[in-house]
Coordinates of N, CA and C in Angstrom, one line a residue:
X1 N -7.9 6.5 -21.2 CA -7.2 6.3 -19.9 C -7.2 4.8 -19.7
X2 N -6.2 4.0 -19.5 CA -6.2 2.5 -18.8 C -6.2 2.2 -18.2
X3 N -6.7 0.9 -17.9 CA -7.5 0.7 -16.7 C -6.1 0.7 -15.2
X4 N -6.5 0.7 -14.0 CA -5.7 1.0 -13.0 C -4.9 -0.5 -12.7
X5 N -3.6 -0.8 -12.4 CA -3.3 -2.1 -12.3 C -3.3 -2.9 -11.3
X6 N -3.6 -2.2 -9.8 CA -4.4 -2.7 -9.0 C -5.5 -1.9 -8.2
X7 N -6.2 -2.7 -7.1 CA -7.2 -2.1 -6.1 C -7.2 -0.8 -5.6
X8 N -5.8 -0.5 -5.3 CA -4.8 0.6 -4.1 C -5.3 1.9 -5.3
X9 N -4.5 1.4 -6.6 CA -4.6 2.6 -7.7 C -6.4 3.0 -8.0
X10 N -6.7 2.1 -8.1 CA -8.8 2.5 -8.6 C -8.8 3.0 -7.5
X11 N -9.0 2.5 -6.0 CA -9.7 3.9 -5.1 C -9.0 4.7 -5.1
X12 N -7.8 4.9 -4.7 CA -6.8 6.3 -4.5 C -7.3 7.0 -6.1
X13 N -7.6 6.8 -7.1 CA -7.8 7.6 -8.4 C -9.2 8.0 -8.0
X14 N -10.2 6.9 -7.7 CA -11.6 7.2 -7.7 C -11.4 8.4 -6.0
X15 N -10.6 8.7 -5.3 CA -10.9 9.4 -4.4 C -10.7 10.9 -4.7
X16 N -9.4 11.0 -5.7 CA -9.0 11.9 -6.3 C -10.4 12.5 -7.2
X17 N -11.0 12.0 -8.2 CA -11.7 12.3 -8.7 C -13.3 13.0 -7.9
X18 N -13.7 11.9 -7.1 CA -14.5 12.6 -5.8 C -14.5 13.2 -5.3
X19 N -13.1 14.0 -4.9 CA -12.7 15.1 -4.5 C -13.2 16.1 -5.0
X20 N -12.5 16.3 -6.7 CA -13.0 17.1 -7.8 C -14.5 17.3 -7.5
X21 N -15.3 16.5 -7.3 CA -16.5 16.6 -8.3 C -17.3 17.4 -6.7
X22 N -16.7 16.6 -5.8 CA -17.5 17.1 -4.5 C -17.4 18.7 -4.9
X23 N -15.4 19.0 -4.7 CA -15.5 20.5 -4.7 C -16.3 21.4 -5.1
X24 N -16.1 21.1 -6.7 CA -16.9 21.1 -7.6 C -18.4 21.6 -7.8
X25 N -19.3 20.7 -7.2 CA -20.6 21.1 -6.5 C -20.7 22.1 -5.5
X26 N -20.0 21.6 -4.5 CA -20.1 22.7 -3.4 C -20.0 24.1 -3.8
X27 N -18.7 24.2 -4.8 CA -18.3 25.8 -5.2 C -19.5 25.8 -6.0
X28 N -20.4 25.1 -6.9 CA -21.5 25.5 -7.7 C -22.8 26.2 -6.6
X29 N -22.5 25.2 -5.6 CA -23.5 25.8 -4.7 C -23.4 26.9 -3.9
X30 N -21.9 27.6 -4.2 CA -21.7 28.8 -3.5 C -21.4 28.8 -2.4
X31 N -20.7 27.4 -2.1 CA -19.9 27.0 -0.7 C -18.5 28.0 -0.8
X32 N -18.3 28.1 0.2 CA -17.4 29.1 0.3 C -15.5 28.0 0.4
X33 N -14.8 28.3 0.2 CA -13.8 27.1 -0.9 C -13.1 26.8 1.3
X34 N -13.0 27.1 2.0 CA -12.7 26.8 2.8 C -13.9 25.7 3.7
X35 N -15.2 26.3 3.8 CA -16.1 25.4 3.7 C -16.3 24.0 3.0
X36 N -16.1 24.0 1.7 CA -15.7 22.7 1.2 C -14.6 22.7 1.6
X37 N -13.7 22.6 1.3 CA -12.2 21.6 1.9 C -12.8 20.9 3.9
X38 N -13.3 22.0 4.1 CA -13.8 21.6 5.6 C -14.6 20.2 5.7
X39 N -15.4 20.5 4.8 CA -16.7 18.9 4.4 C -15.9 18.1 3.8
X40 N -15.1 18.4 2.8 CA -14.5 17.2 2.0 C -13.0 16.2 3.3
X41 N -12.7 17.1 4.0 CA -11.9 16.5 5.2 C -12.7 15.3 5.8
X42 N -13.8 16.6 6.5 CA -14.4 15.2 7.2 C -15.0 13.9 7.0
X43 N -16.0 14.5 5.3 CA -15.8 12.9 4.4 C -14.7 12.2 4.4
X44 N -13.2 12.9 4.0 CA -12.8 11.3 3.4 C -12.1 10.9 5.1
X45 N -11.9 11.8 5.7 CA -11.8 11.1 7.7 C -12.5 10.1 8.1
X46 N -13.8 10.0 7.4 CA -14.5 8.9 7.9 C -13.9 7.7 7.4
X47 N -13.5 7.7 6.0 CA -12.7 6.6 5.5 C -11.7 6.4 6.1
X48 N -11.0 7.0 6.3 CA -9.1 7.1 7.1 C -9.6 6.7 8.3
X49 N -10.0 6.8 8.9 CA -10.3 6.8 10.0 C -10.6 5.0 10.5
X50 N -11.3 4.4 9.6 CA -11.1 3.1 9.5 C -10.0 2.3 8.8
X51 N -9.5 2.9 8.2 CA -8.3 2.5 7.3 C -7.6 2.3 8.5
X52 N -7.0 3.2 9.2 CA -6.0 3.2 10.6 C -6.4 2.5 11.3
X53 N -7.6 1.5 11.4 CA -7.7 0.6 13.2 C -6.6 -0.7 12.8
X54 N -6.5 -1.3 11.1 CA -6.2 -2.8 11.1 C -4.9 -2.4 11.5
X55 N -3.7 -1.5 10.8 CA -2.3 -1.4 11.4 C -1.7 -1.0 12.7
X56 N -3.0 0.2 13.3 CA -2.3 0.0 14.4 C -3.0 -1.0 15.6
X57 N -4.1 -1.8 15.1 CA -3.9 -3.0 16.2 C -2.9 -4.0 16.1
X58 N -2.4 -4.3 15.1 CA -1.7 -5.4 15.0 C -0.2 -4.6 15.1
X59 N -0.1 -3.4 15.2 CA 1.3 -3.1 16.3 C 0.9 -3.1 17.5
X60 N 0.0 -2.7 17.8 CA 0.1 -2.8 19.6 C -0.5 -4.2 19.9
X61 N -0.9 -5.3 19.4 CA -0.8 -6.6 19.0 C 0.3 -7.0 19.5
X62 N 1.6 -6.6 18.4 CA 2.7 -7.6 18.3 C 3.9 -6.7 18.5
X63 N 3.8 -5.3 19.4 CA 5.0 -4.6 20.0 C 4.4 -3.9 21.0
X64 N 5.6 -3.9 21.8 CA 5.1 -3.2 23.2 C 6.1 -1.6 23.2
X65 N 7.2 -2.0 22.6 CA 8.0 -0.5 21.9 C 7.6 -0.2 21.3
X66 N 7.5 1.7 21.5 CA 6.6 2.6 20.6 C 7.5 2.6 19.3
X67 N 8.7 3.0 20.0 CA 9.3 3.0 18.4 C 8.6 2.5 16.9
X68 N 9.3 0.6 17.5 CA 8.7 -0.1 16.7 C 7.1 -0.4 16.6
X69 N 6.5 0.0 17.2 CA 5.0 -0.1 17.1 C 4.9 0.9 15.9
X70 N 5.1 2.5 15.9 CA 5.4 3.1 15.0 C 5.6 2.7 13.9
X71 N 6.6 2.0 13.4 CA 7.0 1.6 12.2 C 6.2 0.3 11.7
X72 N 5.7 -0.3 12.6 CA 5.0 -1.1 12.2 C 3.4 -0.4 11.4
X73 N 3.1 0.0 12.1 CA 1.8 1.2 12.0 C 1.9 1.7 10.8
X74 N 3.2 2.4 10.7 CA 3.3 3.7 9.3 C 3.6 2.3 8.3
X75 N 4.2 1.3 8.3 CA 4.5 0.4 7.4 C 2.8 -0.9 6.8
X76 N 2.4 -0.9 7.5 CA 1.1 -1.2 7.1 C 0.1 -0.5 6.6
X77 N 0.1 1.2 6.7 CA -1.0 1.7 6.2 C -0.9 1.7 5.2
X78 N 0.4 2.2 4.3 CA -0.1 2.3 2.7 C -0.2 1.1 2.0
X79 N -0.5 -0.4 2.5 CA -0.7 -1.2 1.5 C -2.0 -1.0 1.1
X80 N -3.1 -1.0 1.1 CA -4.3 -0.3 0.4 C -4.8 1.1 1.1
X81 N -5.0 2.0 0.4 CA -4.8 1.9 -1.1 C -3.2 2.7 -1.4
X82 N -3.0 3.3 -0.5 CA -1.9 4.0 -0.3 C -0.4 3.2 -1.0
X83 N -0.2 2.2 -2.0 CA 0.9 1.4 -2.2 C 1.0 1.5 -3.2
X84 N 2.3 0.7 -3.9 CA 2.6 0.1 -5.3 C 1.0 0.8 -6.2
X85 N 0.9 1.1 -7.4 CA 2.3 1.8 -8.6 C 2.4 3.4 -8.1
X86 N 1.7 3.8 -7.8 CA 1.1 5.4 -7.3 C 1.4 5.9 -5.9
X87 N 2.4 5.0 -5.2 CA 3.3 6.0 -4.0 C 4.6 5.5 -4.2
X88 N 4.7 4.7 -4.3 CA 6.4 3.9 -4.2 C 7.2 4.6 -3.1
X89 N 6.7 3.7 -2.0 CA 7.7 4.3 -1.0 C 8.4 3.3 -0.4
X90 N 9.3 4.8 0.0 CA 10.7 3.8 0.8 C 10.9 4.4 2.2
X91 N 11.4 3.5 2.8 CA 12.0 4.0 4.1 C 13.6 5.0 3.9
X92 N 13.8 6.1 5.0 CA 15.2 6.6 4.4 C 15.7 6.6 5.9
X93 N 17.1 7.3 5.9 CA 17.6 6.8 7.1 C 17.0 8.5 7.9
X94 N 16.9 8.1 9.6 CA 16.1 9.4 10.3 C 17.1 9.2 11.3
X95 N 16.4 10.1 11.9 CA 17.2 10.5 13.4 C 16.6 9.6 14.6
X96 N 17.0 9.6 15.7 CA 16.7 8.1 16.5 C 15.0 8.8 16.4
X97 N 14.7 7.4 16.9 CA 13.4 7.7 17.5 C 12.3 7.5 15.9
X98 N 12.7 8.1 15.5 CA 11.9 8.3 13.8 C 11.8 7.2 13.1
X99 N 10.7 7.2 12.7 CA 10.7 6.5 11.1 C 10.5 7.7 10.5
X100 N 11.1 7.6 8.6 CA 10.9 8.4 7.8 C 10.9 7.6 6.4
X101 N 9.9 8.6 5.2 CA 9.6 7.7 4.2 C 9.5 9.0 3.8
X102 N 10.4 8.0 1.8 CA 10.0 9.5 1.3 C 9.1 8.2 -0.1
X103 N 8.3 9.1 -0.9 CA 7.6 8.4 -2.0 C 7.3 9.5 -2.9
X104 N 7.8 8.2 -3.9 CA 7.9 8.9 -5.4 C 6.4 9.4 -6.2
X105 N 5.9 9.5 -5.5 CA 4.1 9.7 -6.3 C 3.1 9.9 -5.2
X106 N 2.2 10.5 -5.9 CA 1.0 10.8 -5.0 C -0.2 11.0 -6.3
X107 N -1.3 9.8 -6.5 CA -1.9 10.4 -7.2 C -3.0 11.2 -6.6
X108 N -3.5 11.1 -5.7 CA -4.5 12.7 -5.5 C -3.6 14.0 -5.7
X109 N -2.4 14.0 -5.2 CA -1.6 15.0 -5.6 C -1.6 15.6 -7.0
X110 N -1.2 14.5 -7.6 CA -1.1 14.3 -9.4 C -2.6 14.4 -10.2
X111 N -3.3 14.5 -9.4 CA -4.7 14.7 -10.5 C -5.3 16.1 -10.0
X112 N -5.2 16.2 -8.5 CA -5.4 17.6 -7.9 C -4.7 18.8 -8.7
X113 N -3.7 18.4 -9.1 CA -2.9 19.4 -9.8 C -2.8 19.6 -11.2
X114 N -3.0 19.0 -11.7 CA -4.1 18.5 -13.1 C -5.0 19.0 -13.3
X115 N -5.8 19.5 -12.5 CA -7.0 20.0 -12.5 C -7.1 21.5 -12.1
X116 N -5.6 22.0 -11.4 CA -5.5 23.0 -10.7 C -6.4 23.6 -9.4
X117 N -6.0 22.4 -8.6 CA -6.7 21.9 -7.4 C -5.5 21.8 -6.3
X118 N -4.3 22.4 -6.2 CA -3.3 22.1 -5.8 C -4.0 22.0 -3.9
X119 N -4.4 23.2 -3.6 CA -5.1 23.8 -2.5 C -5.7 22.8 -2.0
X120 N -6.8 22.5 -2.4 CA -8.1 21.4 -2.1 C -7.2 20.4 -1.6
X121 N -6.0 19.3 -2.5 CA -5.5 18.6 -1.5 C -4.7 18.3 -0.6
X122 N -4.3 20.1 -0.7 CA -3.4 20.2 0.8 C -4.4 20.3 1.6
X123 N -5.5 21.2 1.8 CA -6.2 21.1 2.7 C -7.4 20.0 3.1
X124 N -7.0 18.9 2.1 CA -7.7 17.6 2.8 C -6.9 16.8 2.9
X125 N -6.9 15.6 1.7 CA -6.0 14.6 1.9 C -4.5 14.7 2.5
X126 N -3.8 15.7 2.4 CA -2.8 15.8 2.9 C -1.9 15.9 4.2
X127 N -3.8 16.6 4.9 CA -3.5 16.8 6.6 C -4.2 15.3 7.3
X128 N -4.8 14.3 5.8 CA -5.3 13.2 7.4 C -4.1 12.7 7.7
X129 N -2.8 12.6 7.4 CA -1.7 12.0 7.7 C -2.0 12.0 9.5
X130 N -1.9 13.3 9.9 CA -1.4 13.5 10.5 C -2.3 12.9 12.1
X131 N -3.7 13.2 12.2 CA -4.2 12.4 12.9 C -3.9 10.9 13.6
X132 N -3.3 10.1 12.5 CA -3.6 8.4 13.0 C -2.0 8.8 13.6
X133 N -1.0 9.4 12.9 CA 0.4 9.5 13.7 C 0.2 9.5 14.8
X134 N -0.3 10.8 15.3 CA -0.8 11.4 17.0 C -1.2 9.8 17.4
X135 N -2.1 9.5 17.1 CA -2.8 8.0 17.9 C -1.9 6.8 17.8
X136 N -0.9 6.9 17.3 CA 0.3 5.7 16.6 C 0.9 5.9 17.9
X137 N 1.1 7.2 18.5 CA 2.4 7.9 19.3 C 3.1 8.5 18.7
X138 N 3.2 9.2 17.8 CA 3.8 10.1 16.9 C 3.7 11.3 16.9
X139 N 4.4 11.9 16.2 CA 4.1 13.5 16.0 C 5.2 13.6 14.2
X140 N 3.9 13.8 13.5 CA 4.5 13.7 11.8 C 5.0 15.0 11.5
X141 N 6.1 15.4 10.6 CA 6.7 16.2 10.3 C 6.7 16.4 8.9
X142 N 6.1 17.2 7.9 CA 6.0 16.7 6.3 C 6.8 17.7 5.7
X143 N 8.6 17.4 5.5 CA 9.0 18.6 5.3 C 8.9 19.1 3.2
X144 N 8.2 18.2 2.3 CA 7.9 18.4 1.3 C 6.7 17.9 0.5
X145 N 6.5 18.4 -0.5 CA 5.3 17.8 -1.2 C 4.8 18.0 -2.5
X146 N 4.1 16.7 -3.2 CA 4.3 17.1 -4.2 C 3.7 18.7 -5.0
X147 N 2.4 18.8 -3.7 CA 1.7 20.2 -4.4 C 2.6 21.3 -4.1
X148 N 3.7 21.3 -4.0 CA 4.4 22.0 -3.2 C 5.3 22.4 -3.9
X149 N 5.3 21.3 -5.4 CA 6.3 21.8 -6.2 C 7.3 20.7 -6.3
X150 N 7.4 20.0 -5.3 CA 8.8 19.0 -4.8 C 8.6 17.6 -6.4
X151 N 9.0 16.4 -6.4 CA 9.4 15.6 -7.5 C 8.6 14.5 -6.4
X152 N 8.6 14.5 -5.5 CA 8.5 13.5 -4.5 C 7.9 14.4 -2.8
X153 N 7.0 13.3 -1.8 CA 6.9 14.0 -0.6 C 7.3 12.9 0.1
X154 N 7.5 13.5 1.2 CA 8.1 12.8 2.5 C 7.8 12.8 3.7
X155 N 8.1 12.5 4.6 CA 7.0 12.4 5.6 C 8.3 12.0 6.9
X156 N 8.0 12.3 7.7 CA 9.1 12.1 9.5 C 8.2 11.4 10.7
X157 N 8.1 10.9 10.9 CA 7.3 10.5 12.3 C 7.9 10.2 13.3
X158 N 8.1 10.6 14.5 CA 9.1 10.4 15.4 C 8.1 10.1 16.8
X159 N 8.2 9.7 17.7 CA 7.8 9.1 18.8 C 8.3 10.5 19.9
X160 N 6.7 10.8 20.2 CA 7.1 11.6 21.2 C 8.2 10.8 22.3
X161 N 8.3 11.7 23.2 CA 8.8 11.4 24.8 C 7.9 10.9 25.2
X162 N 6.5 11.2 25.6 CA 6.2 10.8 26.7 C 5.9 9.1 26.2
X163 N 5.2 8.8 24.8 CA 5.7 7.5 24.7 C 6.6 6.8 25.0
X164 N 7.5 7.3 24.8 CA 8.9 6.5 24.8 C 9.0 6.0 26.8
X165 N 8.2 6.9 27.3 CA 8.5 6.8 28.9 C 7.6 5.9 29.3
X166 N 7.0 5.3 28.5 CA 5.7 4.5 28.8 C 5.8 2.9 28.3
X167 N 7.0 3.0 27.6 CA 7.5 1.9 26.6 C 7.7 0.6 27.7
X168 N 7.5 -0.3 27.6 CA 8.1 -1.4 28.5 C 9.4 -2.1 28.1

């Protein structure tokens, strides 16, 4: 295997792999496969969970519109580790109110599935999306994926109302 070509790629690979091995143990120890996914959530939440304070302070920093606060938020998270070579994403065109991104890769997807772990990263990695949206002002919408079969996932985040009514 070769070495990763940057930071983003080593942890996102090394998380992928941790994943495995946690599962792994747990099902050795007769954890029940929903029980681990449950543990392995709240482990890597603890990471996400800090990952999300630096982008969305510096949108509610430097916008007072949720919209754009939003976009600022969902556009700073994947630079570590979530970026360049292993998501390649882009913005596509949405419906008002929305940002949307679709991305060509997902390596926990791609190693999960490799392993025939499709499950495990839907039921972890896949749902912390959804948390820091809610706290962005959002409500995410993920109409594909790669465990899912798809070539590519994508992702919708749209700005509730009641944001929008609070916007200055």
């Amino acid at each position: 295997m070769s070495v990763a070509p940057n930071l983003g790629t080593v942890l996102t690979t090394r998380f992928a792999v941790q994943t495995l091995a946690l599962h792994r143990t747990f099902k050795a120890r007769e954890r029940a496969e929903a029980e681990s996914q449950k543990l392995i959530w709240e482990i890597a939440w603890d990471t996400y969970r800090v990952w999300r304070l630096g982008p969305l302070a510096l949108a509610r920093t430097i916008m007072s519109n949720p919209v754009k606060r939003l976009k600022v938020a969902t556009d700073g998270f994947p630079c570590i580790p979530f970026g360049l070579p292993g998501y390649n994403s882009r913005e596509v065109a949405a419906r008002l109110n929305t940002v949307a991104v679709d991305c060509a890769g997902c390596l926990i997807a791609e190693i999960s599935l490799r392993h025939g772990e499709g499950a495990l990263c839907t039921a972890t990695w896949f749902t912390l999306d959804f948390p820091p949206e809610e706290q962005w002002g959002g409500s995410l919408e993920r109409p594909n994926t790669i465990v899912g079969g798809y070539d590519q996932f994508g992702f919708q985040c749209y700005v509730r109302e009641r944001s929008l009514e609070n916007a200055e």
